[in-house]
Coordinates of C-alpha atoms and ligand atoms in Angstrom, one line a residue:
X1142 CA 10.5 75.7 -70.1
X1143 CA 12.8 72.5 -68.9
X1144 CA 13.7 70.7 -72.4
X1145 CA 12.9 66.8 -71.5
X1146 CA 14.9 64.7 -73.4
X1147 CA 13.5 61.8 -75.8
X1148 CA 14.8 58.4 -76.1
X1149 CA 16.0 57.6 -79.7
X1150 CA 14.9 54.4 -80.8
X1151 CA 15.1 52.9 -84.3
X1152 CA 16.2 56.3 -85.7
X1153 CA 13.3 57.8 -84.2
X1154 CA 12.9 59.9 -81.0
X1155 CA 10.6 58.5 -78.4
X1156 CA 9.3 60.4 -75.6
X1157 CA 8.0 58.7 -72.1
X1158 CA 4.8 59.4 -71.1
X1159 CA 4.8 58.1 -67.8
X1160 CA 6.8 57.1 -65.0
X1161 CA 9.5 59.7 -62.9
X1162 CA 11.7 62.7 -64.2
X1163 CA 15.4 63.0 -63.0
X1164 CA 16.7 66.7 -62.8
X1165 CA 19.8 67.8 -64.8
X1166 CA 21.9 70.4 -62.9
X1167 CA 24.4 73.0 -63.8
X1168 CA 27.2 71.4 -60.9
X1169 CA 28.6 75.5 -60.9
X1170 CA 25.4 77.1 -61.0
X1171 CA 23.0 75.1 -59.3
X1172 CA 20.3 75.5 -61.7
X1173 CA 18.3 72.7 -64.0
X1174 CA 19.4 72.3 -67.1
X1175 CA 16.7 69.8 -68.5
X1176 CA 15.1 66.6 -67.6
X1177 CA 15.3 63.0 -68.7
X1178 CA 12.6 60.7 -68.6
X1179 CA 13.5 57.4 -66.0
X1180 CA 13.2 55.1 -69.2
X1181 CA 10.8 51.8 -67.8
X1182 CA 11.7 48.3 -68.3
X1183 CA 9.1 48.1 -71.9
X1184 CA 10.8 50.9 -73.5
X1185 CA 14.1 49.3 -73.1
X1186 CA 13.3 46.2 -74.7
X1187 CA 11.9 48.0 -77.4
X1188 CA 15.5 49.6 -77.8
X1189 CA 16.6 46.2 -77.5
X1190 CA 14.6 44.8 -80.7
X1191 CA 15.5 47.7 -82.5
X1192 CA 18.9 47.0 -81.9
X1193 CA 18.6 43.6 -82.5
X1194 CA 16.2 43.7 -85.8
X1195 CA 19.1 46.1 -87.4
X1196 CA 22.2 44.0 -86.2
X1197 CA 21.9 41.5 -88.8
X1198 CA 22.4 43.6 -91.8
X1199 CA 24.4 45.6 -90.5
X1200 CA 26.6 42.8 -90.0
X1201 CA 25.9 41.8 -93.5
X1202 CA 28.0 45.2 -94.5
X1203 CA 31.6 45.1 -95.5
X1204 CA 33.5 46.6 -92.4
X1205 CA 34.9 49.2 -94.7
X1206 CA 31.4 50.7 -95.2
X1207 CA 30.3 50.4 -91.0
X1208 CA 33.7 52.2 -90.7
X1209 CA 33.1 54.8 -93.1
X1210 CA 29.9 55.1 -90.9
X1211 CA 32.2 56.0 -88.3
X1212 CA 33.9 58.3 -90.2
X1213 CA 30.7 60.5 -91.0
X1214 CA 30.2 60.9 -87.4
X1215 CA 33.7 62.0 -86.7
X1216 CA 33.3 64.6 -88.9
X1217 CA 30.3 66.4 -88.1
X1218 CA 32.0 65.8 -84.0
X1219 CA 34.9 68.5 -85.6
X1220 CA 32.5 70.9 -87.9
X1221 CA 30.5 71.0 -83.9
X1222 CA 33.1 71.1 -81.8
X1223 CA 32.9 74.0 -79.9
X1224 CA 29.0 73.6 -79.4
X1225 CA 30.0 70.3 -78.3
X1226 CA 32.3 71.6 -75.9
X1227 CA 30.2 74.2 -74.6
X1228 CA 27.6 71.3 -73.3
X1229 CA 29.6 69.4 -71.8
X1230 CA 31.2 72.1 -69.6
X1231 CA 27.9 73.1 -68.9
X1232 CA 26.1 70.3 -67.7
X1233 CA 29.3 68.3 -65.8
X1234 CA 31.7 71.4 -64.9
X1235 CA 34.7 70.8 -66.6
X1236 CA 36.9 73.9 -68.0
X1237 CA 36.4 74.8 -71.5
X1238 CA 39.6 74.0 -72.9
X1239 CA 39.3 70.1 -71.7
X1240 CA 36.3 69.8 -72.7
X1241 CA 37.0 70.4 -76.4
X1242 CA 39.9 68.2 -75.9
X1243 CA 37.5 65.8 -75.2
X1244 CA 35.4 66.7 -78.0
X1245 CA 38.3 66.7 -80.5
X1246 CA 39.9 63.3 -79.0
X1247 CA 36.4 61.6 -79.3
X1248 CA 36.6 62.3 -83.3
X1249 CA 39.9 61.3 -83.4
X1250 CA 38.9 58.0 -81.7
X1251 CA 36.0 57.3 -84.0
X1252 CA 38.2 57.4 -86.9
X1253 CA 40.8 55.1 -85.2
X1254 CA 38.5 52.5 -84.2
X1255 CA 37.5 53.1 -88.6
X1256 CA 41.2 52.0 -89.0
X1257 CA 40.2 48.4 -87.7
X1258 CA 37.9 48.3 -90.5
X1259 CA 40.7 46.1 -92.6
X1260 CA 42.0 44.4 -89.8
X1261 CA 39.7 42.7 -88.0
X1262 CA 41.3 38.7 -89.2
X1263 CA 40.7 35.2 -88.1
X1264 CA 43.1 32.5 -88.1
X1265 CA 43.8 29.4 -90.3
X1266 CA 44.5 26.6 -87.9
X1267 CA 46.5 23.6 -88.5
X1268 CA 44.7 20.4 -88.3
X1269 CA 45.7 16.6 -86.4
X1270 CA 43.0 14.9 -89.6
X1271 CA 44.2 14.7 -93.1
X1272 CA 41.9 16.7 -95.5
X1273 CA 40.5 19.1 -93.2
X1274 CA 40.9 22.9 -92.6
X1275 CA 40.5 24.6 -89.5
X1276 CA 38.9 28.6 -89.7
X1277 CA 38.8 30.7 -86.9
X1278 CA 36.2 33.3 -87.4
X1279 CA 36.0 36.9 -85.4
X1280 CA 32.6 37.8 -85.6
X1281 CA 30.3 40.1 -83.8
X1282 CA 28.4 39.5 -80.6
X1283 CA 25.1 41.1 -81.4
X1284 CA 23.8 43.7 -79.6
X1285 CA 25.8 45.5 -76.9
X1286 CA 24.6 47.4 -73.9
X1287 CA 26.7 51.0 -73.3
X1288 CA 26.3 52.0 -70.2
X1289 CA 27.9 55.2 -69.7
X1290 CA 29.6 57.5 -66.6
X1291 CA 29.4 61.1 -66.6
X1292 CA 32.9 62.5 -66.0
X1293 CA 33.8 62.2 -69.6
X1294 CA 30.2 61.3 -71.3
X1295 CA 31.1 62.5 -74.9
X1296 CA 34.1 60.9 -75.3
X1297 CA 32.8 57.4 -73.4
X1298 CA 30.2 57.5 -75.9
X1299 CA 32.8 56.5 -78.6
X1300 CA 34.6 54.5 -76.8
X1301 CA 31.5 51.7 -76.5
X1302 CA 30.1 53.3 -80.0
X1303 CA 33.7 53.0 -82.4
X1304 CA 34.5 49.3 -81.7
X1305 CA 31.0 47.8 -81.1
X1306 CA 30.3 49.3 -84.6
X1307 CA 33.1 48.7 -86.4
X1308 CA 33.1 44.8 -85.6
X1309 CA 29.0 44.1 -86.9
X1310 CA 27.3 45.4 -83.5
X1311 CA 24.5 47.3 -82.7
X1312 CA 24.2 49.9 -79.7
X1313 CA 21.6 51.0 -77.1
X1314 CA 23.5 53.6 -75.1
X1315 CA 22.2 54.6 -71.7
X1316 CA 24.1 57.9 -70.8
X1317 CA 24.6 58.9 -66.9
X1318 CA 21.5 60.7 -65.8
X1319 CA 24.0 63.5 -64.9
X1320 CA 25.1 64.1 -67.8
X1321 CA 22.0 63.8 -70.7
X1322 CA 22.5 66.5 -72.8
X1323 CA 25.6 66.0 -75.1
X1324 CA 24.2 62.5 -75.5
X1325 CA 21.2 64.3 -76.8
X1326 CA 23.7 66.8 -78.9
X1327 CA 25.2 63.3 -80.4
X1328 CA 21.5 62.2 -81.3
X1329 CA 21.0 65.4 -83.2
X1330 CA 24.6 65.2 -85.1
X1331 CA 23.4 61.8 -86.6
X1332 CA 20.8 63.6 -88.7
X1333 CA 21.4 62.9 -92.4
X1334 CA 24.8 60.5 -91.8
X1335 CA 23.0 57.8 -93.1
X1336 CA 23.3 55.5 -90.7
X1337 CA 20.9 52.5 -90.5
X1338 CA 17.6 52.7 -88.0
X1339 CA 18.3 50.9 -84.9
X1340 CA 22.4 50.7 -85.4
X1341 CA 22.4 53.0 -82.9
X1342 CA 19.9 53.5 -79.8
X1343 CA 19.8 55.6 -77.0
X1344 CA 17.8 55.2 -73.5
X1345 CA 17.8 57.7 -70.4
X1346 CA 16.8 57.3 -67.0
X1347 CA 18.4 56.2 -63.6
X1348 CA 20.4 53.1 -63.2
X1349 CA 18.0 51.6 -60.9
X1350 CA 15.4 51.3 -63.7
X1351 CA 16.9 51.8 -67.2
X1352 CA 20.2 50.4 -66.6
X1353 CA 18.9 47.7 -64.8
X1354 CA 16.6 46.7 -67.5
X1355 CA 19.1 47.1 -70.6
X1356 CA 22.1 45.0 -68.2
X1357 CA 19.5 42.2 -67.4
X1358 CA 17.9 42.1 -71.0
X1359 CA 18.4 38.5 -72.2
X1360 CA 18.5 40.2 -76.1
X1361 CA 22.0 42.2 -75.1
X1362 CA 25.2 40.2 -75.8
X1363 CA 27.4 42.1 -74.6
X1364 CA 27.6 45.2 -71.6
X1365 CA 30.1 47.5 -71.7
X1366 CA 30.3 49.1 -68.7
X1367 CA 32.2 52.3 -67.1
X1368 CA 31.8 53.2 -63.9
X1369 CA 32.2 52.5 -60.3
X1370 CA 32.9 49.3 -58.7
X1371 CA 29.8 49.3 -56.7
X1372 CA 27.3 49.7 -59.7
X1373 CA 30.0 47.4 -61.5
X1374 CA 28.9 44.3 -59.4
X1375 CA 25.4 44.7 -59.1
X1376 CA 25.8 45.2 -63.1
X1377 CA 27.4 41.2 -63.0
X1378 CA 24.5 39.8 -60.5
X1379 CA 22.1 40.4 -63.4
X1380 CA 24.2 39.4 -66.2
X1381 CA 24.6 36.4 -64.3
X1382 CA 21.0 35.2 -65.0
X1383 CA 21.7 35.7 -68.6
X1384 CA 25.1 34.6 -68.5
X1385 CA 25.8 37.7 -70.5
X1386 CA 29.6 38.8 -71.2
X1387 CA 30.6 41.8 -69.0
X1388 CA 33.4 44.1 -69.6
X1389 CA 33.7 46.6 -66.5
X1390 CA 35.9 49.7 -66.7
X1391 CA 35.8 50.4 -63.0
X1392 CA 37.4 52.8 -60.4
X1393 CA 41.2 53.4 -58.9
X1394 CA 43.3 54.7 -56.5
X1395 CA 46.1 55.2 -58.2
X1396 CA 49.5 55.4 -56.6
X1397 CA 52.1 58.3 -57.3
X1398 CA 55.7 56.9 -56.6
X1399 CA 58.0 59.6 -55.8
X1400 CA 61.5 58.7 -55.6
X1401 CA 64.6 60.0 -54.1
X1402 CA 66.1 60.8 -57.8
X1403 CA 63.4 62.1 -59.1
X1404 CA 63.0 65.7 -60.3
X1405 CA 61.1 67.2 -57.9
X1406 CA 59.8 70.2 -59.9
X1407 CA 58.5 68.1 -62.4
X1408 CA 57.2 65.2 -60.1
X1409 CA 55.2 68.3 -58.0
X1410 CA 54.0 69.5 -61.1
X1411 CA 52.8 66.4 -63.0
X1412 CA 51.0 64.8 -59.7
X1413 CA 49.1 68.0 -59.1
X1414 CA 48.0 68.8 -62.4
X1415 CA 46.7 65.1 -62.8
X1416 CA 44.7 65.7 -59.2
X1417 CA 42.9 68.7 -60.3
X1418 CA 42.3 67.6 -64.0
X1419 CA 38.5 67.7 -64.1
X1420 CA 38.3 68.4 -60.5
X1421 CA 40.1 64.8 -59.7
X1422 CA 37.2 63.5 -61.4
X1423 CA 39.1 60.4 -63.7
X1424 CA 40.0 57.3 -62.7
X1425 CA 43.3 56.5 -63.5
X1426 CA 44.3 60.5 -61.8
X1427 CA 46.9 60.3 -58.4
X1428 CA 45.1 59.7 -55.9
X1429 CA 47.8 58.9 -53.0
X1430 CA 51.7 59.6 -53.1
X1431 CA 54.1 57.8 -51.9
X1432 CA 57.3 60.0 -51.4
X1433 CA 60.8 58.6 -50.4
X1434 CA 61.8 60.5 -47.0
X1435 CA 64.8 62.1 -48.2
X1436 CA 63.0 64.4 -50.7
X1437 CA 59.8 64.6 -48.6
X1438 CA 59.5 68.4 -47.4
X1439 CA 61.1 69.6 -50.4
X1440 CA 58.2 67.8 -52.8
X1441 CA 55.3 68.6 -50.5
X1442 CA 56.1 72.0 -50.5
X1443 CA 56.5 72.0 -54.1
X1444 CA 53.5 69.9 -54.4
X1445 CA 51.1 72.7 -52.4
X1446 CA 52.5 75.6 -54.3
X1447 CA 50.7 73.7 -57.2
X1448 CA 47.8 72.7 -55.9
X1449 CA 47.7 76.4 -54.0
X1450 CA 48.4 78.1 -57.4
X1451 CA 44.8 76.3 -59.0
X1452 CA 42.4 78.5 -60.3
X1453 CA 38.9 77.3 -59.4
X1454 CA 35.4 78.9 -60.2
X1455 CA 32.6 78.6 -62.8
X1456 CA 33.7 77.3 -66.3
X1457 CA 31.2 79.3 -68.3
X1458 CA 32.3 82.1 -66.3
X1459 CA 34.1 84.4 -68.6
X1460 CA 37.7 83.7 -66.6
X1461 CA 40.5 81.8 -67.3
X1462 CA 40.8 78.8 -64.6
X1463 CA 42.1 75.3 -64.4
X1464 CA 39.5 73.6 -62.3
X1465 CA 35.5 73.4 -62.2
X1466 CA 33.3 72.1 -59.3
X1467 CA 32.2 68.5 -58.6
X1468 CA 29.6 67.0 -60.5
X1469 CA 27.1 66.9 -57.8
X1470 CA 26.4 68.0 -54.0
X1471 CA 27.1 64.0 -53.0
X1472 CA 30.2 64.2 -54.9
X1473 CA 31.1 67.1 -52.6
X1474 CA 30.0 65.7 -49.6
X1475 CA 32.2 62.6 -50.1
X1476 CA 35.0 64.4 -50.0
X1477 CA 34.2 66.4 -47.3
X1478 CA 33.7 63.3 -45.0
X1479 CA 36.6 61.6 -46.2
X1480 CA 38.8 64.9 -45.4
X1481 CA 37.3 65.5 -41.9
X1482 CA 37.8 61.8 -41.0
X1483 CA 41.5 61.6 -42.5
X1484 CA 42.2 64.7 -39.8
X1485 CA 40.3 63.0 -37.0
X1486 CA 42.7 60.1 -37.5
X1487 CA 45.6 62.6 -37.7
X1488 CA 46.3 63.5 -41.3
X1489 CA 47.6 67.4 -41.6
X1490 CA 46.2 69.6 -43.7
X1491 CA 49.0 71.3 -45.8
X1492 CA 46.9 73.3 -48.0
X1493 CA 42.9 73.3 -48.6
X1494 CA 41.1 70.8 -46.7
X1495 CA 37.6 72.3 -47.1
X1496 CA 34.4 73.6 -49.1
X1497 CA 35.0 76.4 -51.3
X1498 CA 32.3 78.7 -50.4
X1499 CA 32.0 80.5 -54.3
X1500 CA 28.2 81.5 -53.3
X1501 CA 26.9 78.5 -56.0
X1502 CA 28.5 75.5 -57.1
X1503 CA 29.7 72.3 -55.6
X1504 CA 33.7 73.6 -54.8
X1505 CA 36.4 71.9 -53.0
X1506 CA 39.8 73.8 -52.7
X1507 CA 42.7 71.7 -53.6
X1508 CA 44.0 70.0 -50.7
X1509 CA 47.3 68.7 -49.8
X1510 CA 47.3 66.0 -46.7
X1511 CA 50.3 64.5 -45.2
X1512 CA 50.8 62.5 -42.0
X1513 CA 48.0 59.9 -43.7
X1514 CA 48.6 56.0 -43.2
X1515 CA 47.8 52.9 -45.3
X1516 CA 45.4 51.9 -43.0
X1517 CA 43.2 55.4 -43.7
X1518 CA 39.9 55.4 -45.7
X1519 CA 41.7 58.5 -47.8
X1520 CA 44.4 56.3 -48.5
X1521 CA 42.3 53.6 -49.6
X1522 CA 38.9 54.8 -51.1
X1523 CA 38.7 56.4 -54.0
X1524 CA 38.7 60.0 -53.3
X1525 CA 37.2 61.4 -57.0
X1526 CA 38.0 65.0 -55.8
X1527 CA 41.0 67.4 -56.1
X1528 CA 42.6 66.7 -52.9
X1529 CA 45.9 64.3 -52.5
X1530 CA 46.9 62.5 -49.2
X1531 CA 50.8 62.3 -49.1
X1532 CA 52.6 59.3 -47.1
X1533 CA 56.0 59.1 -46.3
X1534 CA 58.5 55.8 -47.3
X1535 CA 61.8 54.2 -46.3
X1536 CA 62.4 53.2 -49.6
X1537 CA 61.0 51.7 -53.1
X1538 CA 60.3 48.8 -52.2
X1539 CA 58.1 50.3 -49.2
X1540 CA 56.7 52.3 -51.8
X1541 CA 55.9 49.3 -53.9
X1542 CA 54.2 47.0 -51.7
X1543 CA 52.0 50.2 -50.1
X1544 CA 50.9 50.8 -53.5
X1545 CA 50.1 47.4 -54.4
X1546 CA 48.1 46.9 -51.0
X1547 CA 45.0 48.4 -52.8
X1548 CA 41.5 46.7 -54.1
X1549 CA 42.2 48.4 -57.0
X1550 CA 44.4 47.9 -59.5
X1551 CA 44.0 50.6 -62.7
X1552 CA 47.0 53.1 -62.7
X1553 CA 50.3 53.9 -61.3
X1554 CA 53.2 55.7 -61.2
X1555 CA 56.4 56.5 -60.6
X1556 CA 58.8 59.7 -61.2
X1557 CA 62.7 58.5 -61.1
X1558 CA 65.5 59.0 -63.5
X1559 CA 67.5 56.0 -62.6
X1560 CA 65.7 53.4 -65.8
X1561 CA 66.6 50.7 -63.2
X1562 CA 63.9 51.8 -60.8
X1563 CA 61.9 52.3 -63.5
X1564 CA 61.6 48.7 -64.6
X1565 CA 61.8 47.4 -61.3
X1566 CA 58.4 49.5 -60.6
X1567 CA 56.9 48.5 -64.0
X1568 CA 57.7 44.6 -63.4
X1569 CA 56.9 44.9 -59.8
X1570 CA 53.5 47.1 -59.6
X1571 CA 50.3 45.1 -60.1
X1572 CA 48.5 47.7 -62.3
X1573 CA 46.9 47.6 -65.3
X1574 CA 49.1 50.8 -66.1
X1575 CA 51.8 52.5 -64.9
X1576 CA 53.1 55.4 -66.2
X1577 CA 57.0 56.5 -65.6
X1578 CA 57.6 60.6 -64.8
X1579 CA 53.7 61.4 -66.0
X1580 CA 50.6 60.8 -65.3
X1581 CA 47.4 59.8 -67.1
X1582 CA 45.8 60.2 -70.3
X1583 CA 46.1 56.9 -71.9
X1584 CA 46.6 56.0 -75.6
X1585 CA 43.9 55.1 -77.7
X1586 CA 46.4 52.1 -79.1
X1587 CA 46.9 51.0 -75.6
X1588 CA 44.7 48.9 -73.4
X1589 CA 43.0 50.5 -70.8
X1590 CA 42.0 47.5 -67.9
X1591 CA 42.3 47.1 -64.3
X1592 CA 43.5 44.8 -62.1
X1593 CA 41.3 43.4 -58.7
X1594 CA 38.2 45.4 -58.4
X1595 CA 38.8 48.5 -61.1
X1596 CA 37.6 45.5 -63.8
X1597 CA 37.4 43.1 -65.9
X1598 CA 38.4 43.3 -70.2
X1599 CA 39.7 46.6 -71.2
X1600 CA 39.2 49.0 -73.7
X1601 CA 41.4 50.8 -76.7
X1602 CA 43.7 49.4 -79.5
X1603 CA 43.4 46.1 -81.0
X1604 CA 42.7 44.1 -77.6
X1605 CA 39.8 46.8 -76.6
X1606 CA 38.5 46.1 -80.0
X1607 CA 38.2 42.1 -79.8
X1608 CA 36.4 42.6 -76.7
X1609 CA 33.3 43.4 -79.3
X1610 CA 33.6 40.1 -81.0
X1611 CA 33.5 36.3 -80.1
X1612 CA 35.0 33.3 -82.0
X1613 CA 33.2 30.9 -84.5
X1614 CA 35.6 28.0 -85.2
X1615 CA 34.9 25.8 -88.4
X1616 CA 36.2 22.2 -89.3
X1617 CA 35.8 21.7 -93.0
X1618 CA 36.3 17.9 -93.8
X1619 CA 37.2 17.6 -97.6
Ligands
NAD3 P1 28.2 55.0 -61.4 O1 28.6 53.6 -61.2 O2 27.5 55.7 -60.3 O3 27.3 55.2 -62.7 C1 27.7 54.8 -64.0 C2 26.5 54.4 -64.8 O4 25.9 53.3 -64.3 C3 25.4 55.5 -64.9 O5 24.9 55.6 -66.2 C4 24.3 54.9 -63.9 O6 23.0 55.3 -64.2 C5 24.5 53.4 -64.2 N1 24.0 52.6 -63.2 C6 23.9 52.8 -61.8 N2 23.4 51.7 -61.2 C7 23.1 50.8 -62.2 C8 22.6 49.5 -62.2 N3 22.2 48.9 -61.0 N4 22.5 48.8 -63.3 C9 22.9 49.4 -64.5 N5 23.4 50.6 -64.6 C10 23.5 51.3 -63.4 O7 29.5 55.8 -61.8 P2 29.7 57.4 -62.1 O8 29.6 58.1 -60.8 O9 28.9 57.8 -63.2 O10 31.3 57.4 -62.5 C11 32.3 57.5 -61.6 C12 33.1 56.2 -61.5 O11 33.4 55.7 -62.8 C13 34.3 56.3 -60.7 O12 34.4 55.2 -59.8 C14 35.4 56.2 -61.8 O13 36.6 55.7 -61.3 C15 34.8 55.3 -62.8 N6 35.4 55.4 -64.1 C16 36.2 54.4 -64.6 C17 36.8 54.6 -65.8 C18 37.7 53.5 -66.4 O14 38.0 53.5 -67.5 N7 38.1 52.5 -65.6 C19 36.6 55.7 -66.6 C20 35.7 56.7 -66.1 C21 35.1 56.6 -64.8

């Protein structure tokens, strides 16, 4: 029988009786994995007061101990790691070996975000009055509102969970219906950690009801959002009635500079493996190159024999590969449309450029385009799928004003050895990141935020964390 998964609420699981189911697929099998309940408004706000009711002493608590918290949970994460790993694979299609990365770098996390424990400070501020003393005060916001994508659902879980903890919060999580089950697997590892009822709270169901309902509850302090842009401002239009403090880790389309110095090899290599990482499914991957003519041929080719080399299929499937299918059958028809309209408008297919018939599953073969201009939707929507449109340039700063003509504004990069070009690219490119001969896979001391429409705050390292507080500022008159 279907498992259906329970809310947890309070430190208790709570099942729905009524209202819709929402179907949890194998994205390389095609079969149901389990069900979640589509959470109703009430059963939110229950979550809510939970949350709420066990804020204030938890608050109370030294950080040290809340971080120690922290630290119980990252290390029942490693004693499950490979069980861990094996659920996420299943139930959103990435290989094996990334998802116990992801397992592993989600423990690691946990206990970084503990590290803050003794370092969360205020300020003493000079005053203009004789006698008095001015305190700034970092303190928590109250309840915040994860709301959670699925492309890498264990590892976002820690990333709302570490630093809303850490800083006096409490959580109600609401995973992506997609992906339910290692949420439910995180649940379960909580069991005997000793972590106060209603610290931590988790909700399922469709964004329509559930996430609506947690994002406009008047209760939540602060949402923590990931996901895309779309769902990212209708997630502001209800916080507006609230006036409730968003931070949005939206989508990108991020640039790959390619210039004329650049190791080719290298630059090939890098740009391909960062378009099929997780089938092309993470948001600050390549998503359109920009090469310099005089290197062009030489680094498409070079580019193709990488994305041609790719091993694709079923991750459970008992064979070594590098990519799994697309989380879902819109996913794939996304990028199917986008494809077929980029050649309509006269991109070449190089390599790929269509639906990998594996007999089950939701495969795209990795695709090299060339011949595709600015003014395409492939060059300017975000693509989410293992296939990279290539555009020719004059020179850098061609490259660098094509890149920046984007709604989006999370990653770059750029592959050059001259460090002149590199700086001119880091001063010049209006992104949140940019990353010089690599891609991806940012630090957890960095900041993660985008520019234009891929957000608003950030998350990681001490600037990620302060996004979980606000400021209480104190005149003491002696
Ligand atoms: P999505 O926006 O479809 O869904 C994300 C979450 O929002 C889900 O839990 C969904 O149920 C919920 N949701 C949907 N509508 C809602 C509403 N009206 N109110 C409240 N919640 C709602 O995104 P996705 O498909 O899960 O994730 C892919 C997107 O996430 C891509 O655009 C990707 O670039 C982006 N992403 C960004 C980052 C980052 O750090 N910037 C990281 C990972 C993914």
């Amino acid at each position: 029988m279907t498992v259906l998964h329970k809310n947890f609420i309070g430190g208790q699981s709570v099942s729905v009786e009524t209202g819709d189911r929402i179907k949890v697929y194998n994205p390389a099998r095609d079969t149901v994995l389990a069900e979640i309940p589509d959470t109703p408004a009430d059963m939110v706000d229950r979550a809510v007061q939970a949350a709420k009711k066990a804020q204030k002493s938890w608050a109370k608590l030294p950080a040290i101990q809340r971080a120690n918290a922290l630290r119980r949970i990252s290390a029942k994460i490693r004693e499950n790691a490979d069980k861990i790993a094996h659920v996420i694979s299943e139930e959103q299609g990435k290989i094996l070996p990334l998802a116990k990365v992801e397992a592993a770098f989600t423990a690691d996390y946990l206990d970084y975000m503990a590290e803050w424990a003794r370092r969360i400070e205020g300020e003493i501020l000079e005053s203009d009055r004789p006698g008095e003393t001015i305190l700034f005060f970092r303190q928590p916001i109250g309840v915040v509102a994860g709301v959670l994508p699925w492309n890498f659902p264990f590892f976002l879980i820690a990333r709302k969970l570490g630093p809303a903890l850490v800083c006096g919060n409490s959580i109600v999580i609401k995973p992506s219906e997609e992906t339910p089950n290692n949420a439910a697997l995180f649940v379960n590892l909580l069991t005997g950690l000793d972590i106060p009822d209603g610290v931590i709270n988790f909700v399922h169901g469709s964004g329509r009801t559930t996430g609506d309902a947690l994002c406009g509850h008047p209760d939540v302090g602060l949402i923590s959002f990931t996901g895309s842009v779309a769902t990212g401002s209708a997630i502001m239009k209800v916080a507006a009635k609230n006036i409730t403090k968003v931070n949005l880790e939206l989508g990108g389309k991020a640039p790959a500079i390619v210039c004329k110095d650049a190791d080719i090899a290298q630059a090939a290599k890098f740009v391909a493996a960062s378009r099929t990482l997780n089938t092309g499914q993470v948001c600050n991957a390549a998503e359109r190159v920009y090469v310099e003519r005089p290197i062009a041929d030489k680094f498409v080719s070079a580019l193709a024999d990488s994305m041609k080399a790719t091993r694709f299929g079923d991750p459970l499937g008992g064979k070594e590969i590098d990519m799994g299918p697309l989380v879902n059958k819109a996913a794939l028809q996304k990028i199917e449309d986008l494809v077929e309209s980029a050649k309509k408008q006269g991109a070449e297919v190089v390599t790929g450029g269509k639906v990998a018939n594996l007999g089950a599953g939701n495969h795209y073969e990795p695709t090299v385009l060339v011949n595709c201009r600015q003014d395409m939707d492939i060059m300017r929507k975000e693509i989410f799928g293992p296939v990279l449109p290539v555009n020719v340039v004059e020179n850098l700063d061609q490259a660098i004003e094509l890149a920046n003509d984007s709604e989006y504004g999370l990653t770059s990069s750029i592959y050059t050895n001259d460090i002149r070009t590199a700086m001119k690219a880091c001063n010049e490119l209006t992104f949140g990141e940019t990353y010089v001969n690599r891609e991806n896979f940012e630090a957890m001391q960095g900041f993660h935020a985008g520019n234009r429409k891929s957000g608003i705050g950030g998350a990681d390292g001490k600037h990620g964390l302060l996004e979980y507080t606000t400021t209480h500022v104190c005149y003491i008159q002696t």
